[in-house]
Short mmCIF file of C-alpha atoms and ligand atoms in Angstrom, two decimals:
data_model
loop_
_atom_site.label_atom_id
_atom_site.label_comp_id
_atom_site.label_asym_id
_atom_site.label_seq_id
_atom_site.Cartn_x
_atom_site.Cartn_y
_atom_site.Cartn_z
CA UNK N 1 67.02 95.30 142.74
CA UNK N 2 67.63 93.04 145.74
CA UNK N 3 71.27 92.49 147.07
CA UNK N 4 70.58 88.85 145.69
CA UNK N 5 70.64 90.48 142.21
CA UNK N 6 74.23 90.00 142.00
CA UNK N 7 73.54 86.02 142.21
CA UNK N 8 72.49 86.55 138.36
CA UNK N 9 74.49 85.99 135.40
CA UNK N 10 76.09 89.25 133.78
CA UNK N 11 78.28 90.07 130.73
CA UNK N 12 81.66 90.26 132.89
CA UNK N 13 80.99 86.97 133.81
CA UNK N 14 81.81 85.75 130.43
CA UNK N 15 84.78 88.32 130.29
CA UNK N 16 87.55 85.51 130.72
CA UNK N 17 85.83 83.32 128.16
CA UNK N 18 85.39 85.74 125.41
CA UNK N 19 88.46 84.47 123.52
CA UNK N 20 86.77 81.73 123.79
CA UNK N 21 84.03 82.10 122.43
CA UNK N 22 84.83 83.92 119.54
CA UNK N 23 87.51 81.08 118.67
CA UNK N 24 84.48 78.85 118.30
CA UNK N 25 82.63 81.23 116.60
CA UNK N 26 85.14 81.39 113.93
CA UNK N 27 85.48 77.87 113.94
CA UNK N 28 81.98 77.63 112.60
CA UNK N 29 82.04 80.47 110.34
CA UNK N 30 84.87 78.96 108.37
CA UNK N 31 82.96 75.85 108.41
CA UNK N 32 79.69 76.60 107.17
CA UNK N 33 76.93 74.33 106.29
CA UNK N 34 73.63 74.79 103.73
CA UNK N 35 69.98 74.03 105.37
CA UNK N 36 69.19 70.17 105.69
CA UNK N 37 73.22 69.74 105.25
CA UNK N 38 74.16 71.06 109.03
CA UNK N 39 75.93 67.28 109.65
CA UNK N 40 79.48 69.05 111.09
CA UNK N 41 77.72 71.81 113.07
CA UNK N 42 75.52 69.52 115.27
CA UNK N 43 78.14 66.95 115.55
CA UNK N 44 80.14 70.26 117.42
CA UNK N 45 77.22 71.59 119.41
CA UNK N 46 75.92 68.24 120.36
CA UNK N 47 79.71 66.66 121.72
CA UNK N 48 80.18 70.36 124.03
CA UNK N 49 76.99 69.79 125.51
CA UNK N 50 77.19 66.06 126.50
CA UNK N 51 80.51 67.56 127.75
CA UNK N 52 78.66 69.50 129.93
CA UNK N 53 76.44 67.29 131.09
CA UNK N 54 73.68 67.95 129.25
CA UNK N 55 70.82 65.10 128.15
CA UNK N 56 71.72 65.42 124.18
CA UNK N 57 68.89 64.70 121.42
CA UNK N 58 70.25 64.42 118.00
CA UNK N 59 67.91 64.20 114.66
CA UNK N 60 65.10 66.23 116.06
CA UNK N 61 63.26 67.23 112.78
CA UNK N 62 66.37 66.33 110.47
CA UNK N 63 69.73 67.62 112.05
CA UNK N 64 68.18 69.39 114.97
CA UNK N 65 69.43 68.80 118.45
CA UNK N 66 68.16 69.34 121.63
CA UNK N 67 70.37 69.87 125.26
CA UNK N 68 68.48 69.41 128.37
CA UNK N 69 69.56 70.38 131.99
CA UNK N 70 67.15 69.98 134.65
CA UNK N 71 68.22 71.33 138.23
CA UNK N 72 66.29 70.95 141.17
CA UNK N 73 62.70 70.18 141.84
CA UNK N 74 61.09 73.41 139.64
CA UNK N 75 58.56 72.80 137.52
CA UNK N 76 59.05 75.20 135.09
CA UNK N 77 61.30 74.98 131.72
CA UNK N 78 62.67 77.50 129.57
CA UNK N 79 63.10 76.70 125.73
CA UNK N 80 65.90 78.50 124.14
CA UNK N 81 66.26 78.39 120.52
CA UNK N 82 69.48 79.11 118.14
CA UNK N 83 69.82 78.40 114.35
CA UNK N 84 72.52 77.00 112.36
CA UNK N 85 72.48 76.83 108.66
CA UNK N 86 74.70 79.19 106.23
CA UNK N 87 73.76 80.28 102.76
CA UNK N 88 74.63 79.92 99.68
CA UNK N 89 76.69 82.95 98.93
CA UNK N 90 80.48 83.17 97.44
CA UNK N 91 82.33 84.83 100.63
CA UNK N 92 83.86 88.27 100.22
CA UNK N 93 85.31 89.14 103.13
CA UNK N 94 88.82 88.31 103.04
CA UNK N 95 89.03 87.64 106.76
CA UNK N 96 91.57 85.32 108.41
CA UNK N 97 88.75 82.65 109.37
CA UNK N 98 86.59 83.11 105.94
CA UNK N 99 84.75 80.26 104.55
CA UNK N 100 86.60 76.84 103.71
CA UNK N 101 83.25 76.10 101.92
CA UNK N 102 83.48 77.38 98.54
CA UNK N 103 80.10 79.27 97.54
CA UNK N 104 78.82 78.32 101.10
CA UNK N 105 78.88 80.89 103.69
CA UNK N 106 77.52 82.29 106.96
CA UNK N 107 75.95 85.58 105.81
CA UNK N 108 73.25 85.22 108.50
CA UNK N 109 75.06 85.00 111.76
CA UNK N 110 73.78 82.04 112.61
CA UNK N 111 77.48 80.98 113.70
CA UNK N 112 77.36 84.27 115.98
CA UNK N 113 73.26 82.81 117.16
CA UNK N 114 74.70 78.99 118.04
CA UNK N 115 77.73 80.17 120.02
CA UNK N 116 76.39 82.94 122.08
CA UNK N 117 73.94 79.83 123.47
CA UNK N 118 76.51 77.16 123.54
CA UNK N 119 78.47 80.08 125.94
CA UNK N 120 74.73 80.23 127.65
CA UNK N 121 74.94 76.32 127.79
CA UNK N 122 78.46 76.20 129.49
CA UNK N 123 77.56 78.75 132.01
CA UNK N 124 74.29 77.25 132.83
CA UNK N 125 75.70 73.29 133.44
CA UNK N 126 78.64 75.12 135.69
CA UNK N 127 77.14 76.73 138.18
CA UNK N 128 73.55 75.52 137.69
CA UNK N 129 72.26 78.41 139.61
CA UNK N 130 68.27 77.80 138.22
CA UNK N 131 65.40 75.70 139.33
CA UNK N 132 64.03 73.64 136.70
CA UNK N 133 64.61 72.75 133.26
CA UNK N 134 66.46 74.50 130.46
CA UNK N 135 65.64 73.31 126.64
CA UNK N 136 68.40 74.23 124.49
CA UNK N 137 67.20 74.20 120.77
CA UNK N 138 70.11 74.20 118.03
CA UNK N 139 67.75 74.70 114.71
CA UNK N 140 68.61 73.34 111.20
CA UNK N 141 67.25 75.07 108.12
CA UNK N 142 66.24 78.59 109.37
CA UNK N 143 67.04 79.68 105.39
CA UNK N 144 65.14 76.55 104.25
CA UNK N 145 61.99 78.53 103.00
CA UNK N 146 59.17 75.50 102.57
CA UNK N 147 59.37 72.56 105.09
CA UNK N 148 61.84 74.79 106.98
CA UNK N 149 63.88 73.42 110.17
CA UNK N 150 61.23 74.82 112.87
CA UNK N 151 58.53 72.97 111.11
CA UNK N 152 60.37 69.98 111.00
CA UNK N 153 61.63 70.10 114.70
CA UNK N 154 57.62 70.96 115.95
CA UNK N 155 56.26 68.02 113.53
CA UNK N 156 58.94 65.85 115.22
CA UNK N 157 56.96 66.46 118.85
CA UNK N 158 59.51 69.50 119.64
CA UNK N 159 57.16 70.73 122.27
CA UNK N 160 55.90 67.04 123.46
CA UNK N 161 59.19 65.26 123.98
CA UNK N 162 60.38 68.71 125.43
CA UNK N 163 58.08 70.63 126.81
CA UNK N 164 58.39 74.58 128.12
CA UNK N 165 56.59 77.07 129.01
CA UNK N 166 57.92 80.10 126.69
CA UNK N 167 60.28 80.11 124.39
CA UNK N 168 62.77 82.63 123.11
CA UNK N 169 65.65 83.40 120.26
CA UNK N 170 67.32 86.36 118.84
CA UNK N 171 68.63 87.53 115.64
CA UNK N 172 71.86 89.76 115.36
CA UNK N 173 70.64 93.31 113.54
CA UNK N 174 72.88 95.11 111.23
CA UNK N 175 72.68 98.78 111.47
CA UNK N 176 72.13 99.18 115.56
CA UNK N 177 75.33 99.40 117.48
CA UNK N 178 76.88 96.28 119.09
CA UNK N 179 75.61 95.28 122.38
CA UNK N 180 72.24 97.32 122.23
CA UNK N 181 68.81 95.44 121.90
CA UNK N 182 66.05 96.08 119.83
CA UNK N 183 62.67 94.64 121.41
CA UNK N 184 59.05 94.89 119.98
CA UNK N 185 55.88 93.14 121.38
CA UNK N 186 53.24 91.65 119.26
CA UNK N 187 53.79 91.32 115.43
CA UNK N 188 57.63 92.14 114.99
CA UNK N 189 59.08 90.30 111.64
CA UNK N 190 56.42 89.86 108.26
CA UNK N 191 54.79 86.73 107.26
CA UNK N 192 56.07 85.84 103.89
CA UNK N 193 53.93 84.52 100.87
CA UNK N 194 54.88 83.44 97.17
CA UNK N 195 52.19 83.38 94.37
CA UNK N 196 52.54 82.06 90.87
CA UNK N 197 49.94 83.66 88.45
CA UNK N 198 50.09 81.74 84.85
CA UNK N 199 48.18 83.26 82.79
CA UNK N 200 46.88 81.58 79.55
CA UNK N 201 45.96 83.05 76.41
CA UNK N 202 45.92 82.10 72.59
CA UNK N 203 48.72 82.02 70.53
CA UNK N 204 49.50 83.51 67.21
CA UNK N 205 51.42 85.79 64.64
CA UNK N 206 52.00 89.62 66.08
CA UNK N 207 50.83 91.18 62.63
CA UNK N 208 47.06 89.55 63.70
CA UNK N 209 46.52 90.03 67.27
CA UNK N 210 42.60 90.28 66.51
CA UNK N 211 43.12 86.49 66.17
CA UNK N 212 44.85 86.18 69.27
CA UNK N 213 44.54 86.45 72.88
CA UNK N 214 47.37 87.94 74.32
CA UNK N 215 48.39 86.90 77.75
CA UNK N 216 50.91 89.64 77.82
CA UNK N 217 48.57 92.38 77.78
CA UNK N 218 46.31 90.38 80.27
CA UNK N 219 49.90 89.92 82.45
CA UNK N 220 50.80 93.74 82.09
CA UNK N 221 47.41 94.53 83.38
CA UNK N 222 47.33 92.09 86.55
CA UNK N 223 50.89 94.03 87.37
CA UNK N 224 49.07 97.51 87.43
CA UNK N 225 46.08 96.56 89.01
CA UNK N 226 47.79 94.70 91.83
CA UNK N 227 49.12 98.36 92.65
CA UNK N 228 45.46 99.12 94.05
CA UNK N 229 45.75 96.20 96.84
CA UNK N 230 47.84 97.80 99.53
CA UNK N 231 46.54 101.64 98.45
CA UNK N 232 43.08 100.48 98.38
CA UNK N 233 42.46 97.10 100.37
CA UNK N 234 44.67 97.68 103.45
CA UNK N 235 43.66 99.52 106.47
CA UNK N 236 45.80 102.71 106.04
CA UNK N 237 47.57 102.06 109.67
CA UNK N 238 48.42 98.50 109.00
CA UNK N 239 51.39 97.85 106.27
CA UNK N 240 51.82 94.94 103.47
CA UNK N 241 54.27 94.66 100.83
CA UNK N 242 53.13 93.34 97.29
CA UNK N 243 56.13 92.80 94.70
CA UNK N 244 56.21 90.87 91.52
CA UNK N 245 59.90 89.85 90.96
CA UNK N 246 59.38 88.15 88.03
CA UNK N 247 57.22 88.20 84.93
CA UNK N 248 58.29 86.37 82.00
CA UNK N 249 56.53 85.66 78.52
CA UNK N 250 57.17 85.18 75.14
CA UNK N 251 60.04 84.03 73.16
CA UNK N 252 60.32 86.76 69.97
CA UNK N 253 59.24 89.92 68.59
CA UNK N 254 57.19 88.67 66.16
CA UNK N 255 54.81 85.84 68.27
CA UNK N 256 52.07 86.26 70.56
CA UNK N 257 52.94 83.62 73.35
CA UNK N 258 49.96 80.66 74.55
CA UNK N 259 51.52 81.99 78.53
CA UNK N 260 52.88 84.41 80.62
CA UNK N 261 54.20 83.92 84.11
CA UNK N 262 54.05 86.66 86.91
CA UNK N 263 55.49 85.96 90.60
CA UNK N 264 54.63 87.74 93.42
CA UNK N 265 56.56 88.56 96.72
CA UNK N 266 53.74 89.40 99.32
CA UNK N 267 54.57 90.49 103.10
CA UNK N 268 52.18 91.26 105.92
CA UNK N 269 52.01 91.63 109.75
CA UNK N 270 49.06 90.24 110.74
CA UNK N 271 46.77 87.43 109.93
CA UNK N 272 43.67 89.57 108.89
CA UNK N 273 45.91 91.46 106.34
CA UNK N 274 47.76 88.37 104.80
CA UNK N 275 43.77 86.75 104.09
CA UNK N 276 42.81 90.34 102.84
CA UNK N 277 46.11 90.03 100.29
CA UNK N 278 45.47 86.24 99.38
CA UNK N 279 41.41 87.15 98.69
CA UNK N 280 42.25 90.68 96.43
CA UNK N 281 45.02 88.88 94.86
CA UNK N 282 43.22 85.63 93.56
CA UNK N 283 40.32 88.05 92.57
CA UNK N 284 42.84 90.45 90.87
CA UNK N 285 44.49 87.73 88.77
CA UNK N 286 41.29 86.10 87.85
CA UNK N 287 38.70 88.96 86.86
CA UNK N 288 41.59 90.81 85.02
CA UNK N 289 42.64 87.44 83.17
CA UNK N 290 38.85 87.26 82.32
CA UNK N 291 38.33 90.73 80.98
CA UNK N 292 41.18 89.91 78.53
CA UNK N 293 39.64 86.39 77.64
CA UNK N 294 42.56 84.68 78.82
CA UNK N 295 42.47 82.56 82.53
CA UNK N 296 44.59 81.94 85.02
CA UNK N 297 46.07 79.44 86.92
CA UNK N 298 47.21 80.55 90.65
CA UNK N 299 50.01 78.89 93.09
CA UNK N 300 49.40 80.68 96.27
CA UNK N 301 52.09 79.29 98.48
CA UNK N 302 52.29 80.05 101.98
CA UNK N 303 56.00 80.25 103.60
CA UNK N 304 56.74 82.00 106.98
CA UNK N 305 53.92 83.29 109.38
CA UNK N 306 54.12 86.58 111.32
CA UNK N 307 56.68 86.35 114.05
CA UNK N 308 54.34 87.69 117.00
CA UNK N 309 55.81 88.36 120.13
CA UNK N 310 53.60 87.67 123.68
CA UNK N 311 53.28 90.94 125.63
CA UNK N 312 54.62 89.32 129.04
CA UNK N 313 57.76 87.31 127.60
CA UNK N 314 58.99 90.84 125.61
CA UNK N 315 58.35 92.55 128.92
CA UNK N 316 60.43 89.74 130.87
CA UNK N 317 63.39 90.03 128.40
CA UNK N 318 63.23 93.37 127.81
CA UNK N 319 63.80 93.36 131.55
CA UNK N 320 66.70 91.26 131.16
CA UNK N 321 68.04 92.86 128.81
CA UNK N 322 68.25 96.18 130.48
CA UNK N 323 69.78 94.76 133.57
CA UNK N 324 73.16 93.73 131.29
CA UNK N 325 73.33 96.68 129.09
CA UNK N 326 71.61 99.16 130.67
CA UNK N 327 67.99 100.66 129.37
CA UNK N 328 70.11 103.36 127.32
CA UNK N 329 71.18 100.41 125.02
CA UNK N 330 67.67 99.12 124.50
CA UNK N 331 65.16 100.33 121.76
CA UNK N 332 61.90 99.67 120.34
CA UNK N 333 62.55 97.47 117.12
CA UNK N 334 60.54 98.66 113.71
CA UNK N 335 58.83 96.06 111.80
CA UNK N 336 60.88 93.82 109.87
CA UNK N 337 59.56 93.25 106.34
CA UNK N 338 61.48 90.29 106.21
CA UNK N 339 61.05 86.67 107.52
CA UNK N 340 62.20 84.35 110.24
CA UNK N 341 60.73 80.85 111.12
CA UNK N 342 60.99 81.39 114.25
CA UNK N 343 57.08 82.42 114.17
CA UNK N 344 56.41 78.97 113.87
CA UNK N 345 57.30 78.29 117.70
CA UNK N 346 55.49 81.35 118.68
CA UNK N 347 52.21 80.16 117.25
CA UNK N 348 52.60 77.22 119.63
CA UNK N 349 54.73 78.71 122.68
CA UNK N 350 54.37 82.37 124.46
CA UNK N 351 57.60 84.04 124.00
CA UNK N 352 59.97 86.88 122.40
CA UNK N 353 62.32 87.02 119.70
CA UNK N 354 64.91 89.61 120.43
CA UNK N 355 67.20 91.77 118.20
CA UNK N 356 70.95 92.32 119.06
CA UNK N 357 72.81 95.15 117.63
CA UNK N 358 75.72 93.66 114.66
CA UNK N 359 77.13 97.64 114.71
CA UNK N 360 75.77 100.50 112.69
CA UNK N 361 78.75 100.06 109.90
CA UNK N 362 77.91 96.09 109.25
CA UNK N 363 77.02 95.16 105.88
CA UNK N 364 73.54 93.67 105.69
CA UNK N 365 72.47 90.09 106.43
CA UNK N 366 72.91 88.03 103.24
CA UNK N 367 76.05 90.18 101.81
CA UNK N 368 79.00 88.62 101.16
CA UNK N 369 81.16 91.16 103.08
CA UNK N 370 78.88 90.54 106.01
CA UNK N 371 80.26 89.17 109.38
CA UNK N 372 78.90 88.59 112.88
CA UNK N 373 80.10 91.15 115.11
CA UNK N 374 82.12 89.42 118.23
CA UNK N 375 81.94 91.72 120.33
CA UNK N 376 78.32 90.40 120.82
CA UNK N 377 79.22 87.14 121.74
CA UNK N 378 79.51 87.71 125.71
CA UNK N 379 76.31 89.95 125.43
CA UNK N 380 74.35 86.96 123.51
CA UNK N 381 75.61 84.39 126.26
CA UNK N 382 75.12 86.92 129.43
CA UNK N 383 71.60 87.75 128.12
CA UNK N 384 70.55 83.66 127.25
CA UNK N 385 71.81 82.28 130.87
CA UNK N 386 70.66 85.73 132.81
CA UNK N 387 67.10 84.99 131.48
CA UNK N 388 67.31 81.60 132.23
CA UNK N 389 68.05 82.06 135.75
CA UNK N 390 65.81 84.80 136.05
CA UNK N 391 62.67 82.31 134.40
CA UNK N 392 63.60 79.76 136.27
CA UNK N 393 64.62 81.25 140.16
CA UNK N 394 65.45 79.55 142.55
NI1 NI X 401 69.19 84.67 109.84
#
């Protein structure tokens, strides 16, 4: 590294403001908010950055907002993304700052995400040390499922009204230890699908099944032979998960039902694999339903996409990364079987989605006991204003 090196941002630079930081973060955790009901949060993110100069757009795609800081004559721009929403889970934690919002509460770290970029934000608008413009995306709705905040933002002309070229975000990672980064290029989280199979049969008393068609039987069937589709229809080096979480007929002992219900779970990493899944599934269902004279009726929905990471951005932040913690503290990330709509803004924008360490005794994402780590938070806000100096150099 050049001598100039020093001229970038780095974690002790945040030392004096980690109290800081981590008083806002607990701010937010004890105020939590569900997806599409973030009104509080962006009020708070959107007031610090008009603070700090920044250009503020509020209702981007719902409750989204949007800080932008242009410095200089660069023509190059940085998007930065952070999500907001809590869930709807009954806190457990017992901490000083836990959840005012009874059964609402931020089991994600999504409180953890938004501050480490508002620190990024503060940072950025004080010493302005770039060269063209910074995007700073605070996300509704990340837990949304369907019609989920980054959807909403990118149907609202995210990328038009603010335009960048690469975009990036990170998700805190139970189970590595604080302050290390996990970093994967190409497909890194799954795509996640839901498919309702109702099956329909013919009704009638259990003493006389001959006069019956039993759409239990066809159901119990359509379980077992779905077993086949990742052993048998799925390139033995690629990897898909196919779960049915629910299956639910009948109403007593003595009745064969009209219906059953099955509802399938199905994650995969790549686009060729998720058609391959959606084509053996449908045919599954439907020629198994048929050999038991009963038919089926299939809702194949399709939620998240694969989050795909661009070789070049995971290579620049990996970069980045190293430089703060050191390349001892940086690892290559498994695949994630679950989801994250953050693959939506890859499909349209180059970029990386990183994974920060929450400590390798922190309860999973989504448990009640679970709480961003804040020790992260000067890592997180080092890391988002390092990169953006580094994308954007003078
Ligand atoms: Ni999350």
């Amino acid at each position: 590294m050049s001598d100039t090196s020093n001229q970038f941002a780095t974690i002790s630079d945040f030392d004096d403001k980690a109290a800081e930081l981590a008083a806002a973060r607990q701010h937010l955790h004890a105020h939590p908010e569900l997806s599409f009901q973030e009104h509080e949060t962006a009020k708070y993110i959107a007031a610090r950055l008009e603070d700090w100069g920044y250009e503020v757009t509020r209702n981007v795609g719902g409750l989204g907002v949007v800080g932008r800081l242009q410095q200089g004559s660069g023509g190059r721009s940085i998007a930065i993304r952070a999500d907001m929403d809590a869930l709807p889970i009954t806190e457990a934690t017992g901490l000083p700052y836990t959840s005012l919002a009874s059964g609402t509460m931020h089991a994600c770290g999504h409180d953890g995400h938004t501050t480490m970029l508002l620190g990024a934000a503060e940072y950025l608008a004080r010493t302005r040390h770039f060269n063209g413009t910074v995007n700073l995306i605070f996300q509704p709705a990340e837990e949304a499922g369907k019609g989920s905040g980054a959807q909403a933002m990118i149907a609202d002309g995210l990328f038009e009204r603010f335009p960048c070229d690469a975009i990036f975000g990170l998700h805190n990672h139970p189970g590595a230890p604080v302050g290390s980064f996990l970093m994967r290029a190409g497909p890194l989280m799954a795509a996640s699908d839901t498919v309702t199979i109702k099956i329909t049969g013919h009704g009638g008393h259990a003493s006389r099944p001959h006069l019956t068609v039993d759409p239990i039987v066809a159901a119990a069937n359509i379980v077992m032979t779905l077993q086949t589709v990742i052993s048998r229809n799925v390139n033995p080096t690629e990897t898909a998960v196919v779960t049915v979480g629910l299956i639910h007929g009948g109403t007593a002992s003595n009745v064969i039902p009209e219906n059953a219900e099955i509802v399938l779970s199905v994650r995969s990493f790549s686009a060729g694999v998720r058609d391959t899944l959606e084509q053996r599934i449908r045919g599954i269902a439907a020629s198994v339903a048929q050999a038991h004279s009963a038919t089926v009726e299939i809702d194949y929905e399709r939620g998240y996409p694969v989050v795909v990471n661009s070789e070049a951005e995971t290579s620049f932040a990996t970069e980045i990364a190293a430089e703060l913690v050191g390349h001892e503290k940086i690892s290559v990330c498994p695949l994630i079987p679950g989801s994250e709509d953050f693959a939506y803004f890859l499909e349209h924008k180059p970029g990386c989605f990183l994974r920060l360490g929450n400590g390798e005794e922190s309860p999973f994402l989504h448990n009640s006991k679970y709480d961003f780590n804040d020790g992260n938070l000067t890592v997180g806000a080092a890391l988002w204003a390092r990169l953006t100096e580094r994308f954007l150099a003078v």
